[in-house]
Coordinates of C-alpha atoms in Angstrom, one line a residue:
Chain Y
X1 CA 77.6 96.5 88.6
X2 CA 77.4 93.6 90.9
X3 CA 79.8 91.9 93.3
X4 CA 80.4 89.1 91.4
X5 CA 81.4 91.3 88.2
X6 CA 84.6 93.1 90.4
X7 CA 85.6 89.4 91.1
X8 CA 85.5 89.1 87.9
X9 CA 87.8 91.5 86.6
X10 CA 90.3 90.7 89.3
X11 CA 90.8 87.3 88.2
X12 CA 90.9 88.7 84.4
X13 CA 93.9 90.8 86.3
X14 CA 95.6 87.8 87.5
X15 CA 96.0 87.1 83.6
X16 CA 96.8 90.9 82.4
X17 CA 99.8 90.8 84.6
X18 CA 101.0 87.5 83.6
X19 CA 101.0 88.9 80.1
X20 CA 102.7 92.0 81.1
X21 CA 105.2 90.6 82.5
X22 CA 105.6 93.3 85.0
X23 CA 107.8 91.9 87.3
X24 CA 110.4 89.6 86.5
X25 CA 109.7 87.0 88.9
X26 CA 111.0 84.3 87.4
X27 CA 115.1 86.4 86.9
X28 CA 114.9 86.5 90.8
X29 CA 113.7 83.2 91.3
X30 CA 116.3 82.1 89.7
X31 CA 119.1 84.4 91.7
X32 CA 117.1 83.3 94.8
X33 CA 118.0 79.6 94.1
X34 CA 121.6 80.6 94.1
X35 CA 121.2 80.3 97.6
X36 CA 124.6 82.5 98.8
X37 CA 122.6 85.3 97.3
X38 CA 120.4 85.1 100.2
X39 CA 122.8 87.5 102.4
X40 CA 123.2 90.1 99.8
X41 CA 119.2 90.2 100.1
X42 CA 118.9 90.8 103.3
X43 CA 121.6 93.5 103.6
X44 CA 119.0 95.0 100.3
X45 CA 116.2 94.8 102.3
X46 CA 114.6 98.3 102.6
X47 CA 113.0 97.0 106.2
X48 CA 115.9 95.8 107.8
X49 CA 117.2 99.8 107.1
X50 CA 115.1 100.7 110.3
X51 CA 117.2 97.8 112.0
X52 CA 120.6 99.1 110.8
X53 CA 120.0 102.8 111.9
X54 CA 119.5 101.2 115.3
X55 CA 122.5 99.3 115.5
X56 CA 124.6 102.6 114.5
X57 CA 122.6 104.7 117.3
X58 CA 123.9 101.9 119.6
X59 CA 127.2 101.6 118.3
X60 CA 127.6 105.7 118.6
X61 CA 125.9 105.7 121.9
X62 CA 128.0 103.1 123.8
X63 CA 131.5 104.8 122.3
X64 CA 129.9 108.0 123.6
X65 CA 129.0 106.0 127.2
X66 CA 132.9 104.5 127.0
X67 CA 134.5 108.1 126.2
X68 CA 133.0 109.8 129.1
X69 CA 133.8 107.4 131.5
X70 CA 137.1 107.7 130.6
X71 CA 137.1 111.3 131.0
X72 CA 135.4 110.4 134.7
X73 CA 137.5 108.0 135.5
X74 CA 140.6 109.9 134.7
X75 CA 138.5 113.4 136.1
X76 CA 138.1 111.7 140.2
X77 CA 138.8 114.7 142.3
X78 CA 137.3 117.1 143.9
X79 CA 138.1 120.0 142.0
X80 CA 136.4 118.4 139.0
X81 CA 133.5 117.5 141.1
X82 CA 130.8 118.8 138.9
X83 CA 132.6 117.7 135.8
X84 CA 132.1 114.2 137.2
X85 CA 128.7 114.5 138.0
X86 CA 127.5 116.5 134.9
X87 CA 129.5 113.4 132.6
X88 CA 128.3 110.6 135.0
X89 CA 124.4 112.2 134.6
X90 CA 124.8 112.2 131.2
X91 CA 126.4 108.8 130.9
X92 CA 123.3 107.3 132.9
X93 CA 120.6 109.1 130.6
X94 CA 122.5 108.2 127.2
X95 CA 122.6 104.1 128.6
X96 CA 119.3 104.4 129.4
X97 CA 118.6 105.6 125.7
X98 CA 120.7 102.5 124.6
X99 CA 119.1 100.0 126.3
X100 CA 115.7 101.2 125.2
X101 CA 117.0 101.0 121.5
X102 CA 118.4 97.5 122.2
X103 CA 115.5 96.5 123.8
X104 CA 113.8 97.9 120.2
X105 CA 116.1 95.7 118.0
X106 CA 115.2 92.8 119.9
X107 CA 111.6 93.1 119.4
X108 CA 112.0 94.1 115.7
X109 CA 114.3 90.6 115.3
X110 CA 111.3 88.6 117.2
X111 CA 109.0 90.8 114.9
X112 CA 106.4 88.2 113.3
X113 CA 105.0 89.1 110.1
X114 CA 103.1 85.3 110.7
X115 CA 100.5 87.1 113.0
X116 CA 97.8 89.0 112.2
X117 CA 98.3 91.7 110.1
X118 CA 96.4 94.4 112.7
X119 CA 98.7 92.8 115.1
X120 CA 102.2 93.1 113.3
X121 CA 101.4 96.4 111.9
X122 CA 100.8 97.9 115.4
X123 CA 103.6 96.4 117.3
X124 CA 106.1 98.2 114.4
X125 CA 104.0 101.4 115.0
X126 CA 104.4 101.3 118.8
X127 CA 107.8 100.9 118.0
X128 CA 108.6 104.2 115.8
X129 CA 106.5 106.1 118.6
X130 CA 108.3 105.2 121.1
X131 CA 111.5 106.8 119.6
X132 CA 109.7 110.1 121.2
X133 CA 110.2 108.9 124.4
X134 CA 113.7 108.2 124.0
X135 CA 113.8 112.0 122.5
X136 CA 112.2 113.0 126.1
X137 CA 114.6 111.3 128.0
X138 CA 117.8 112.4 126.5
X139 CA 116.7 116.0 126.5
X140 CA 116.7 115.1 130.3
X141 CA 120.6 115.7 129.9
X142 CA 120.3 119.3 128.3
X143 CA 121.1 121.2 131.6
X144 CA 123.9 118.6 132.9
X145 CA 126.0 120.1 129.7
X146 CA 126.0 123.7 131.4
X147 CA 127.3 122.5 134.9
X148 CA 130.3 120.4 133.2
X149 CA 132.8 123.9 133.6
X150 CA 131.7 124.3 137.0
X151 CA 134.0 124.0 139.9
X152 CA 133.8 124.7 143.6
X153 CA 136.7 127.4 143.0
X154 CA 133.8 129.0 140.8
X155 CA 131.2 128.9 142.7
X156 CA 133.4 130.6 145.6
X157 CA 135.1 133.2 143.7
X158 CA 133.7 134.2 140.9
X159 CA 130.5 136.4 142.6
X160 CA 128.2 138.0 140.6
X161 CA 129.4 136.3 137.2
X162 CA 128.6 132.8 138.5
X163 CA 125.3 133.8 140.3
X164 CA 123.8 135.9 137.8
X165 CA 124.9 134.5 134.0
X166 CA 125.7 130.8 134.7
X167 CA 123.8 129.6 137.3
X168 CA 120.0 131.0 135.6
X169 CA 121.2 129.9 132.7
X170 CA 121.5 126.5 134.2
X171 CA 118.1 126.4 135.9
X172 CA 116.9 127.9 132.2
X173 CA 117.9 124.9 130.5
X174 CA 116.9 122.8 133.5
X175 CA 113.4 124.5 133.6
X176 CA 113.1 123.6 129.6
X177 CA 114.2 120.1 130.0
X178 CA 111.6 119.5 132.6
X179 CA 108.6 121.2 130.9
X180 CA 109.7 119.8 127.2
X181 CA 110.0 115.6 129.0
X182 CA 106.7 116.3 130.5
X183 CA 104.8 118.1 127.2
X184 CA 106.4 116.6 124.9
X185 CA 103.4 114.1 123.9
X186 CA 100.8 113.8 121.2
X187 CA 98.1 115.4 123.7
X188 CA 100.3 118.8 122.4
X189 CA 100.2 117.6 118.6
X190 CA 98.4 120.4 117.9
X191 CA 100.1 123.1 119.7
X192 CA 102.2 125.5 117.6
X193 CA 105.7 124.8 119.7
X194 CA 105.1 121.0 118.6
X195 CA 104.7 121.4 115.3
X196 CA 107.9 123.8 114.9
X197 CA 109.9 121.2 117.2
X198 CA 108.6 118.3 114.7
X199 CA 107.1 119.2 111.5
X200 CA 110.3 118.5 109.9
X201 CA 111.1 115.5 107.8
X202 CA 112.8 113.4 110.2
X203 CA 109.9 113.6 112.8
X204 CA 107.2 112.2 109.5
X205 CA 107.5 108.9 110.8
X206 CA 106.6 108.9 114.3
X207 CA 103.7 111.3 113.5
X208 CA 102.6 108.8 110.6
X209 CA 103.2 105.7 112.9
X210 CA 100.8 108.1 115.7
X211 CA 98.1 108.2 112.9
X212 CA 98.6 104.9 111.3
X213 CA 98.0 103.4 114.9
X214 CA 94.9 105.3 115.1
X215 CA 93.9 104.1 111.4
X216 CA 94.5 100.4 112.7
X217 CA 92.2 101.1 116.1
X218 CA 89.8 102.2 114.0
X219 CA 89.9 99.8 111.2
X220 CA 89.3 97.2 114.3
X221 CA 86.8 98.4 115.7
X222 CA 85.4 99.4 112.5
X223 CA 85.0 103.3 113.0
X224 CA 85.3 105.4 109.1
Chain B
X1 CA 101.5 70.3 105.8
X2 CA 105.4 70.9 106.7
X3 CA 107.3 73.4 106.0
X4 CA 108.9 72.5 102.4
X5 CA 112.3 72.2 101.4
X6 CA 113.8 75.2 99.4
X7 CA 112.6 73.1 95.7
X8 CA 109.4 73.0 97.4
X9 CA 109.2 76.3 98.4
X10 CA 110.3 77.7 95.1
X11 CA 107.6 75.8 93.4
X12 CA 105.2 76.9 95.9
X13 CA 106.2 80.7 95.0
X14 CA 105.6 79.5 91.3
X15 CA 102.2 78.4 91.4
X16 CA 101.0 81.8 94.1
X17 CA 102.7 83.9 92.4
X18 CA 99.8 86.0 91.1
X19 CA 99.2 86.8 94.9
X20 CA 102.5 88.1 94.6
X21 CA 101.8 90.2 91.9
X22 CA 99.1 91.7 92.8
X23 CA 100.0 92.0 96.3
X24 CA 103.3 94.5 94.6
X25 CA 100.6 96.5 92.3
X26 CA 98.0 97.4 95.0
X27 CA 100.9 99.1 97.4
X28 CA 103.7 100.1 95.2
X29 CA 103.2 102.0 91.7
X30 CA 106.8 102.2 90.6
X31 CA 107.9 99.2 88.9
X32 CA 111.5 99.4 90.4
X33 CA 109.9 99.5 93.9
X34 CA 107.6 96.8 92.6
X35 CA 110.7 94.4 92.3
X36 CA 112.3 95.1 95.5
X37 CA 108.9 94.7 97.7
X38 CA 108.5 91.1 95.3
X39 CA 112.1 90.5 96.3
X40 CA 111.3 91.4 100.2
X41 CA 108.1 89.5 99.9
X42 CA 109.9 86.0 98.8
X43 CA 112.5 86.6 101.4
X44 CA 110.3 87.6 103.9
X45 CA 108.6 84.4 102.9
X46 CA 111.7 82.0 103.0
X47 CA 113.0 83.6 106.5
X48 CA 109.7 83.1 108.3
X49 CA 109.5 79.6 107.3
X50 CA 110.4 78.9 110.4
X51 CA 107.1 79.9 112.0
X52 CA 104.5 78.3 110.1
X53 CA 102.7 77.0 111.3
X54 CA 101.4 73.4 109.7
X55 CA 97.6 74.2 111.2
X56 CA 97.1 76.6 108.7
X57 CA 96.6 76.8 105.0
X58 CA 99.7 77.9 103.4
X59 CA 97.7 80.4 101.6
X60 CA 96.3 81.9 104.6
X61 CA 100.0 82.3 106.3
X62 CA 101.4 83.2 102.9
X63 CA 98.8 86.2 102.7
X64 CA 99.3 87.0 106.1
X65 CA 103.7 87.1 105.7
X66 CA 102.9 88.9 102.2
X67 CA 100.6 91.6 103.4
X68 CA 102.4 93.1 106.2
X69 CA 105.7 93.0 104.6
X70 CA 103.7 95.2 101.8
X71 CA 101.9 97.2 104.2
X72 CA 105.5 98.0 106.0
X73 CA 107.6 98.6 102.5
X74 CA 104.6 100.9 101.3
X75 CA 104.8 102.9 105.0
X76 CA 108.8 103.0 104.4
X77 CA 108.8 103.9 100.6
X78 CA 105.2 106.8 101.8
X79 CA 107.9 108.2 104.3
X80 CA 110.6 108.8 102.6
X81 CA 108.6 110.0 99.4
X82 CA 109.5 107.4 97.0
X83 CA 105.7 105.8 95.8
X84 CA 105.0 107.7 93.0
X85 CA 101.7 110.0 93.0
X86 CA 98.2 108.1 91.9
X87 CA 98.2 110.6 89.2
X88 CA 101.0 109.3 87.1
X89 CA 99.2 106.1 87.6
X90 CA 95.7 107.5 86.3
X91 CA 97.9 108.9 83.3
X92 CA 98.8 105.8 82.5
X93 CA 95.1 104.5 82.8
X94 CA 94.1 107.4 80.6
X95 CA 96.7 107.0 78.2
X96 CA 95.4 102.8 77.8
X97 CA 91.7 104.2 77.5
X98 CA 91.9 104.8 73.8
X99 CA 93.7 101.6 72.6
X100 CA 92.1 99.3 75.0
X101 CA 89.1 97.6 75.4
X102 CA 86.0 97.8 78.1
X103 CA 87.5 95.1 79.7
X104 CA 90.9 96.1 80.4
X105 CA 89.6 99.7 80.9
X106 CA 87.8 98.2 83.8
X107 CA 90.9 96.0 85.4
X108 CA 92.5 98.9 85.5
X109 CA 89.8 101.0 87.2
X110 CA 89.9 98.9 90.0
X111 CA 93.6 98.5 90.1
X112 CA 93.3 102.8 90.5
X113 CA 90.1 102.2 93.0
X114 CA 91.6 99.8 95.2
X115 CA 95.2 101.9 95.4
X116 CA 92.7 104.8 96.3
X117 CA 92.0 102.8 99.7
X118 CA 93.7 103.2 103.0
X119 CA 96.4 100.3 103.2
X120 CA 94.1 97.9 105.7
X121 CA 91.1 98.2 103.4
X122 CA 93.5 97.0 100.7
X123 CA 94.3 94.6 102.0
X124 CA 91.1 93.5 102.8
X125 CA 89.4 94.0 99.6
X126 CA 92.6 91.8 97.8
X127 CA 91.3 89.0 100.1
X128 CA 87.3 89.4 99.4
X129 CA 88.4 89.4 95.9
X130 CA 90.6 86.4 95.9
X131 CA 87.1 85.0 97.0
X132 CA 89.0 84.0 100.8
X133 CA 86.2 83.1 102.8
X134 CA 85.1 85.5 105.8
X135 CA 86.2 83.6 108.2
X136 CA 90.1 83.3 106.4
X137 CA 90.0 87.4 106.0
X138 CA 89.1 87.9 110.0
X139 CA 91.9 85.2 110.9
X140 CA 94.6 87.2 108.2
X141 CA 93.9 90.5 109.5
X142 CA 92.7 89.9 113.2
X143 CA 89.4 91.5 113.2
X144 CA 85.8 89.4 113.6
X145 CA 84.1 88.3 110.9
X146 CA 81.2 90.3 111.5
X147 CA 83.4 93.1 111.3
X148 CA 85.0 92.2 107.9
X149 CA 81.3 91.6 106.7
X150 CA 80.4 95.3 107.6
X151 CA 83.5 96.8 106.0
X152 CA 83.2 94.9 102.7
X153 CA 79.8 95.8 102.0
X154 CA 80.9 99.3 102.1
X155 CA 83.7 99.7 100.0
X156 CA 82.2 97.1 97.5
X157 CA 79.5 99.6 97.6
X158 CA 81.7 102.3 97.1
X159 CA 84.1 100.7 94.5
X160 CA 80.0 100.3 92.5
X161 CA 79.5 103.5 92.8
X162 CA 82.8 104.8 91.6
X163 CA 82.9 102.3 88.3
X164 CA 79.1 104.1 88.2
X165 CA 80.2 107.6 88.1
X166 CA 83.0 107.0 85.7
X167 CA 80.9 105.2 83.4
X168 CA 78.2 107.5 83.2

C-alpha cells in the first residue's frame, strides 16, 4: 500500500460520513443560530465542568475561611488561646488553597485553544497536577485540628493525660503532615504508600495529566 | 481575512464541516458523545473568535481550536470512563466486513488504525492526511517540521504494515 492510497481512502471517508449522516450537524446548526441558545451550551459543556468544580471548591472554601473567623473573632481570649491559633492556622492554609484555585480559574478562563496544540494541552495538564500541591498544603493543617481543645488550664492541670495521649498524638499527626507535604510527589509514584493514598478514582486525573505531560514531552521531542 | 459575522461563520462551519466530522470519529466512538464534542467544537469555535488571528488560514486556526478541544473532551470522557472500548468499534467493523465492499472495509480500517494511536499522533496523522503541508502541521501542533517529517514516516509505515497483516 502506498501513501497516496491512505489519502485516498480518507477523502473516500469524508464522503461515507456525509452519507451516514452520523452526526446531525445541520439540527444543531440550526439551534446554534437561535443565538440565546448559546448560554444553555456553555452551561452543557463537559469542559467548562472542570471550571464549575472550581468555583464550588472556592465557594465552600471561603464560607469555611468566613465561619472560622467568626468563631476567632468571637473566641479572643486567652483561655481559648490555642483555639485561636489552631482556627487562625487553618484559616491561613485553607486561603492559601483558594487563592491557588482562583489563580487556576483564571488561567483556565485565559486558556487558548488558538495556540498550539502541544502548548494548550500542557498548560491544562500542569493545571490538574498542580491540584497535588494544593493536596500537600492543606494536609499542612492536619495537626492544627488536634490542638483546637487545648487550653492553658490543660496544659497545667491535667498531668500525665495531656503529656502522654494528647500532646504525641499531636506531634504524630504533625510528624505525618510534614513527611506526607514533603513525599508526596511523583518521584514516590511508585512506592506502595502512594499508590494506596491515590490509586483511587478521583486521583485518575492527575496521574493521567502526570503521564499525558510526559506523552506530550516526548511527542516534542520525538522520543517512542 | 476578519473574523466573520455569525452568517459568516455559520457558513464557514458548513463548508469544513467534514473536518468536523472526522475530527469527532477519530477521538470519540459513541455517537452521543460524538454530538456533544461537535457541539463543543462549534462553540469552542464561535467563543474563540475573538482570538484569531487574521495572519493565519482559517483552516489552520480552525484545526488548531478543533483539535485541542477534542484532545481535552476525549481526556475528560477517558477519565471518567465514558469512550466506549475499541472493541465494540472493531465489532462494528467486523459486523460491516460481510455486506461491504473492499473499499469501505478499508475506510474503516483506518478509522480503527488511527483511533489505535496515542491522541497527538491522531492528530497528527488527520492533518498529513487532509494533505496540510509540513510546515501547517509543525505550526498546528508546535513541533518542527523535521520533527513532524520523522513521526509521519513511522506511523504511515506502521498504518502499511497493519492494512498488510490484515490483508494477508
Amino acid at each position: 500500500m502506498e501513501a497516496d492510497e491512505l489519502k485516498q481512502i480518507w477523502q473516500a471517508y469524508d464522503k461515507k460520513i456525509e452519507e451516514a449522516r452520523i452526526l446531525n450537524l445541520q439540527s444543531w446548526v440550526l439551534n446554534f443560530r437561535a443565538f440565546e441558545s448559546i448560554q444553555m451550551q456553555k452551561a452543557k459543556s463537559k469542559l467548562g465542568a472542570l471550571l464549575t468544580v472550581k468555583w464550588i471548591a472556592v465557594i465552600l472554601g471561603i464560607a469555611w475561611v468566613a465561619f472560622l473567623v467568626y468563631l476567632i473573632y468571637h473566641s479572643l481570649s486567652y483561655a481559648n488561646i490555642f483555639f485561636v491559633a489552631s482556627a487562625s492556622i487553618v484559616a491561613i492554609i485553607t486561603s492559601i488553597a483558594i487563592v491557588v484555585y482562583i489563580r487556576h480559574i483564571v488561567i483556565l478562563y485565559h486558556i487558548n485553544n488558538c495556540e498550539s496544540i502541544t502548548e494548550t494541552q500542557k498548560k491544562l495538564a500542569s493545571l490538574q497536577l498542580s491540584t497535588l500541591w494544593i493536596v500537600r498544603i492543606l494536609l499542612l493543617q492536619m495537626p492544627f485540628y488536634t490542638t483546637f481543645f487545648y487550653t492553658p488550664y490543660m496544659i497545667m492541670h491535667e498531668g500525665l493525660r495531656f503529656w502522654l495521649i494528647s500532646l504525641p498524638v499531636t506531634l504524630l499527626f504533625g510528624a505525618l503532615a510534614v513527611w506526607l507535604y514533603k513525599n508526596i510527589n511523583f518521584k514516590n509514584e511508585d512506592k506502595k504508600w502512594f499508590k494506596l493514598l491515590f490509586n483511587s478514582i478521583e486521583w485518575t486525573s492527575i496521574t493521567k495529566a502526570k503521564q499525558f505531560i510526559k506523552e506530550i514531552e516526548d511527542f516534542k521531542n520525538d522520543r517512542q | 481575512m476578519a473574523y466573520p459575522d455569525k452568517a459568516g461563520f455559520l457558513k464557514l462551519i458548513q463548508e469544513n464541516k467534514g473536518i468536523i466530522f472526522k475530527i469527532c470519529n477519530a477521538y470519540c466512538y459513541s455517537p452521543g458523545h460524538r454530538e456533544d464534542l461537535a457541539q463543543e467544537i462549534i462553540y469552542q469555535l464561535w467563543k474563540s473568535g475573538q482570538n484569531f488571528n487574521p495572519d493565519f488560514k482559517f483552516s489552520t486556526w480552525m484545526y488548531r481550536v478543533a483539535l485541542n478541544v477534542a484532545i481535552s473532551f476525549y481526556r475528560k470522557e477517558k477519565r471518567s470512563g465514558d469512550v466506549i472500548s475499541l472493541s465494540t468499534h472493531t465489532a462494528e467493523i467486523e459486523m460491516k466486513e460481510d455486506d461491504t465492499n473492499e473499499h469501505e472495509t478499508n475506510i474503516l480500517l483506518l478509522q480503527q488504525f488511527i483511533n489505535e494511536l496515542k491522541p497527538l499522533d491522531r492528530a497528527l496523522m488527520i492533518l498529513y492526511l487532509e494533505s496540510k503541508s509540513y510546515g501547517e502541521i509543525a505550526e498546528i501542533l508546535g513541533i518542527t517540521e523535521t520533527n513532524v517529517a520523522t513521526k509521519i514516516n513511522r506511523i504511515k509505515n506502521n498504518l502499511k504494515q497493519k492494512f498488510s497483516t490484515i490483508k494477508e
